[in-house]
Tab-separated table of C-alpha atoms in Angstrom:
chain	number	residue	atom	x	y	z
F	1	ASP	CA	81.564	101.367	68.983
F	2	GLN	CA	83.217	98.024	69.704
F	3	GLN	CA	85.950	97.648	67.086
F	4	VAL	CA	87.109	94.304	68.441
F	5	LYS	CA	84.511	91.763	69.486
F	6	GLN	CA	84.661	88.444	71.255
F	7	ASN	CA	81.125	87.147	71.062
F	8	SER	CA	81.616	84.127	73.307
F	9	PRO	CA	81.974	85.193	76.930
F	10	SER	CA	82.908	81.675	77.990
F	11	LEU	CA	84.094	78.329	76.645
F	12	SER	CA	84.402	74.958	78.371
F	13	VAL	CA	86.696	72.264	76.983
F	14	GLN	CA	87.976	68.933	78.244
F	15	GLU	CA	91.662	68.417	78.841
F	16	GLY	CA	93.447	67.164	75.739
F	17	ARG	CA	90.870	68.533	73.307
F	18	ILE	CA	91.164	71.605	71.110
F	19	SER	CA	90.094	75.042	72.341
F	20	ILE	CA	89.064	77.546	69.684
F	21	LEU	CA	88.608	81.161	70.684
F	22	ASN	CA	87.207	83.608	68.181
F	23	CYS	CA	87.509	87.315	67.594
F	24	ASP	CA	86.027	89.699	65.028
F	25	TYR	CA	87.110	93.205	64.181
F	26	THR	CA	85.624	96.018	62.158
F	27	ASN	CA	88.557	98.297	61.353
F	28	SER	CA	90.327	97.164	58.179
F	29	MET	CA	93.258	99.452	59.051
F	30	PHE	CA	94.358	97.192	61.914
F	31	ASP	CA	97.675	95.669	60.927
F	32	TYR	CA	98.696	93.684	63.974
F	33	PHE	CA	96.720	91.272	66.103
F	34	LEU	CA	97.540	89.739	69.460
F	35	TRP	CA	96.165	87.356	72.036
F	36	TYR	CA	96.621	87.898	75.746
F	37	LYS	CA	95.939	85.583	78.647
F	38	LYS	CA	94.755	86.928	81.980
F	39	TYR	CA	94.397	85.342	85.392
F	40	PRO	CA	92.226	86.974	88.065
F	41	ALA	CA	93.778	89.984	89.813
F	42	GLU	CA	96.791	89.946	87.494
F	43	GLY	CA	97.820	91.905	84.436
F	44	PRO	CA	97.383	90.260	81.018
F	45	THR	CA	100.358	88.422	79.602
F	46	PHE	CA	101.186	88.260	75.926
F	47	LEU	CA	100.541	84.926	74.274
F	48	ILE	CA	100.910	85.118	70.514
F	49	SER	CA	100.586	87.645	67.698
F	50	ILE	CA	100.149	87.839	63.962
F	51	SER	CA	100.842	90.505	61.388
F	52	SER	CA	98.220	91.371	58.806
F	53	ILE	CA	100.517	90.109	56.059
F	54	LYS	CA	100.254	86.566	57.406
F	55	ASP	CA	97.334	84.215	57.839
F	56	LYS	CA	98.804	81.836	60.406
F	57	ASN	CA	101.301	81.907	63.224
F	58	GLU	CA	102.218	78.984	65.413
F	59	ASP	CA	103.965	78.781	68.769
F	60	GLY	CA	103.936	75.410	70.436
F	61	ARG	CA	100.386	74.488	71.402
F	62	PHE	CA	99.066	77.875	70.275
F	63	THR	CA	98.149	78.850	66.730
F	64	VAL	CA	96.544	82.068	65.606
F	65	PHE	CA	94.681	82.247	62.303
F	66	LEU	CA	93.803	85.481	60.538
F	67	ASN	CA	91.118	85.811	57.861
F	68	LYS	CA	91.373	89.390	56.640
F	69	SER	CA	88.479	89.172	54.199
F	70	ALA	CA	86.182	88.094	57.017
F	71	LYS	CA	87.893	90.364	59.564
F	72	HIS	CA	88.181	87.385	61.851
F	73	LEU	CA	90.912	85.807	63.877
F	74	SER	CA	90.985	82.744	66.040
F	75	LEU	CA	93.246	81.158	68.615
F	76	HIS	CA	93.622	77.388	68.674
F	77	ILE	CA	95.047	75.640	71.704
F	78	VAL	CA	95.966	72.001	71.147
F	79	PRO	CA	95.995	70.060	73.368
F	80	SER	CA	94.211	72.077	76.021
F	81	GLN	CA	95.480	71.809	79.594
F	82	PRO	CA	93.850	72.779	82.911
F	83	GLY	CA	96.500	75.474	83.340
F	84	ASP	CA	95.129	77.154	80.223
F	85	SER	CA	92.020	78.112	82.174
F	86	ALA	CA	91.978	81.916	82.126
F	87	VAL	CA	90.387	84.851	80.335
F	88	TYR	CA	91.701	85.368	76.819
F	89	PHE	CA	91.652	88.780	75.172
F	90	CYS	CA	92.233	89.474	71.531
F	91	ALA	CA	93.662	92.856	70.621
F	92	ALA	CA	94.314	94.784	67.422
F	93	GLY	CA	96.239	97.856	66.391
F	94	PHE	CA	99.839	98.925	66.107
F	95	GLN	CA	100.982	100.945	69.101
F	96	LYS	CA	97.647	101.658	70.731
F	97	LEU	CA	95.840	98.356	71.069
F	98	VAL	CA	92.084	97.922	71.066
F	99	PHE	CA	90.984	94.958	73.159
F	100	GLY	CA	87.976	92.697	72.955
F	101	THR	CA	85.788	91.910	75.955
F	102	GLY	CA	87.464	88.578	76.630
F	103	THR	CA	86.498	84.899	76.617
F	104	ARG	CA	86.748	82.870	79.814
F	105	LEU	CA	88.205	79.440	79.001
F	106	LEU	CA	87.703	76.588	81.429
F	107	VAL	CA	89.644	73.400	80.752
F	108	SER	CA	88.415	70.532	82.870
F	109	PRO	CA	90.490	67.421	83.676
B	1	SER	CA	115.452	92.799	81.888
B	2	GLN	CA	112.509	95.147	81.921
B	3	THR	CA	110.022	95.272	84.761
B	4	ILE	CA	106.894	97.262	85.413
B	5	HIS	CA	105.324	97.906	88.797
B	6	GLN	CA	102.173	99.684	89.793
B	7	TRP	CA	100.727	100.477	93.176
B	8	PRO	CA	98.731	100.306	95.278
B	9	ALA	CA	97.424	96.860	94.373
B	10	THR	CA	94.087	97.418	96.059
B	11	LEU	CA	92.284	100.434	97.385
B	12	VAL	CA	88.831	101.332	98.593
B	13	GLN	CA	87.919	104.995	98.365
B	14	PRO	CA	84.790	107.008	99.168
B	15	VAL	CA	82.973	108.927	96.455
B	16	GLY	CA	84.443	112.399	96.115
B	17	SER	CA	87.892	111.485	97.402
B	18	PRO	CA	91.084	111.928	95.326
B	19	LEU	CA	92.995	109.148	93.594
B	20	SER	CA	96.597	108.566	92.708
B	21	LEU	CA	97.870	105.369	91.086
B	22	GLU	CA	101.535	105.148	90.237
B	23	CYS	CA	103.400	103.079	87.681
B	24	THR	CA	107.131	102.772	87.062
B	25	VAL	CA	109.089	100.915	84.411
B	26	GLU	CA	112.657	99.725	84.834
B	27	GLY	CA	115.222	98.464	82.350
B	28	THR	CA	114.173	100.464	79.318
B	29	SER	CA	114.339	104.058	78.117
B	30	ASN	CA	111.657	106.275	76.618
B	31	PRO	CA	108.934	103.630	76.662
B	32	ASN	CA	105.411	104.288	75.452
B	33	LEU	CA	103.189	104.176	78.535
B	34	TYR	CA	99.511	103.343	78.849
B	35	TRP	CA	96.695	103.266	81.377
B	36	TYR	CA	93.904	100.778	80.708
B	37	ARG	CA	90.810	100.012	82.750
B	38	GLN	CA	88.882	96.763	82.960
B	39	ALA	CA	85.405	97.428	84.265
B	40	ALA	CA	83.204	94.576	85.446
B	41	GLY	CA	82.082	92.459	82.492
B	42	ARG	CA	83.898	94.605	79.993
B	43	GLY	CA	87.126	94.466	78.047
B	44	LEU	CA	90.237	96.534	78.472
B	45	GLN	CA	89.588	100.161	77.687
B	46	LEU	CA	92.494	102.463	76.848
B	47	LEU	CA	92.357	105.569	79.025
B	48	PHE	CA	95.662	107.377	78.423
B	49	TYR	CA	98.689	107.006	76.217
B	50	SER	CA	102.068	108.729	76.476
B	51	VAL	CA	105.034	108.793	74.113
B	52	GLY	CA	107.243	110.975	76.292
B	53	ILE	CA	107.582	113.172	79.371
B	54	GLY	CA	104.648	115.542	79.632
B	55	GLN	CA	103.001	114.122	76.499
B	56	ILE	CA	99.620	112.631	77.344
B	57	SER	CA	96.868	111.572	74.986
B	58	SER	CA	93.422	111.063	76.495
B	59	GLU	CA	91.404	108.417	74.727
B	60	VAL	CA	88.043	108.838	76.428
B	61	PRO	CA	86.416	111.752	78.226
B	62	GLN	CA	86.229	110.996	81.896
B	63	ASN	CA	86.835	111.970	85.460
B	64	LEU	CA	90.493	110.933	85.399
B	65	SER	CA	93.787	112.521	84.369
B	66	ALA	CA	97.295	111.230	83.772
B	67	SER	CA	100.753	112.682	84.113
B	68	ARG	CA	104.260	111.597	83.169
B	69	PRO	CA	106.667	113.582	85.324
B	70	GLN	CA	109.634	111.346	84.515
B	71	ASP	CA	110.568	109.142	81.576
B	72	ARG	CA	109.573	105.903	83.257
B	73	GLN	CA	106.875	107.107	85.627
B	74	PHE	CA	103.182	107.303	84.806
B	75	ILE	CA	100.543	108.509	87.248
B	76	LEU	CA	96.766	108.209	87.076
B	77	SER	CA	94.818	110.728	89.147
B	78	SER	CA	91.417	112.011	89.990
B	79	LYS	CA	90.379	114.993	92.108
B	80	LYS	CA	86.970	113.542	92.978
B	81	LEU	CA	86.143	109.881	92.440
B	82	LEU	CA	82.787	108.704	91.118
B	83	LEU	CA	81.145	105.328	91.694
B	84	SER	CA	81.672	104.598	87.995
B	85	ASP	CA	85.445	104.898	88.442
B	86	SER	CA	85.509	101.485	90.144
B	87	GLY	CA	87.456	98.903	88.190
B	88	PHE	CA	90.768	97.185	87.610
B	89	TYR	CA	93.405	99.626	86.373
B	90	LEU	CA	96.358	98.417	84.386
B	91	CYS	CA	99.537	100.218	83.467
B	92	ALA	CA	101.479	98.981	80.455
B	93	TRP	CA	104.526	99.856	78.409
B	94	SER	CA	105.715	99.159	74.889
B	95	VAL	CA	108.804	99.738	72.785
B	96	PRO	CA	108.392	102.901	70.703
B	97	GLY	CA	107.934	102.185	67.027
B	98	ALA	CA	107.494	98.453	67.530
B	99	ALA	CA	104.277	96.742	66.546
B	100	GLY	CA	101.801	95.666	69.146
B	101	GLU	CA	103.118	93.983	72.197
B	102	LEU	CA	102.239	95.648	75.479
B	103	PHE	CA	103.757	94.598	78.786
B	104	PHE	CA	101.328	94.991	81.656
B	105	GLY	CA	101.770	95.643	85.340
B	106	GLU	CA	100.069	93.669	88.062
B	107	GLY	CA	97.005	95.899	88.132
B	108	SER	CA	95.275	98.012	90.789
B	109	ARG	CA	91.787	97.168	92.003
B	110	LEU	CA	89.837	100.336	92.835
B	111	THR	CA	86.511	100.177	94.618
B	112	VAL	CA	84.640	103.435	95.063
B	113	LEU	CA	81.910	103.337	97.725
């Protein structure tokens, strides 16, 4: 029972363009959503979050959008940079987070 | 500032051998503590969750156990490892009562042969 799904295992984008990573969830009780970035052999690092009472949160090049009716959230990275290449996990919950399977983003120069 | 460390970073163990992974948090009191596992091609799966000393919640039935002997120490153990226990194990902490954000350790890569 995968409550948080990232249906795209990988995404390739050119430097300077927009990267859009998507995430779907099934549990309407989730009230907090986060995105994490992970490099190989390292722990994930927090990127950006959004509460269920909002539909958008922005932090520099990163914006997270939440569509509660569709149970969908997305992460936009503009402009994308080669250093953004990593695996991105979406997560949902309050204290105990449920993670998606991750999307590997490759930003090419 | 708060820091979290886990060790060992890498280990290779034979099937049937015991396991002990240790995690410590510094710079905060009474954190919530977590053990997650990332298996090959899969997401991060929550294994154990603790809100205080001696208080452990197991999220999935498995061959592993966890203990919290001190406020900022979290240990993941197994008496007899299985091949399926291979994976990348991550310890994390969060502020009690605060929404969401987990702070992860560096991870421990376990290979069971």
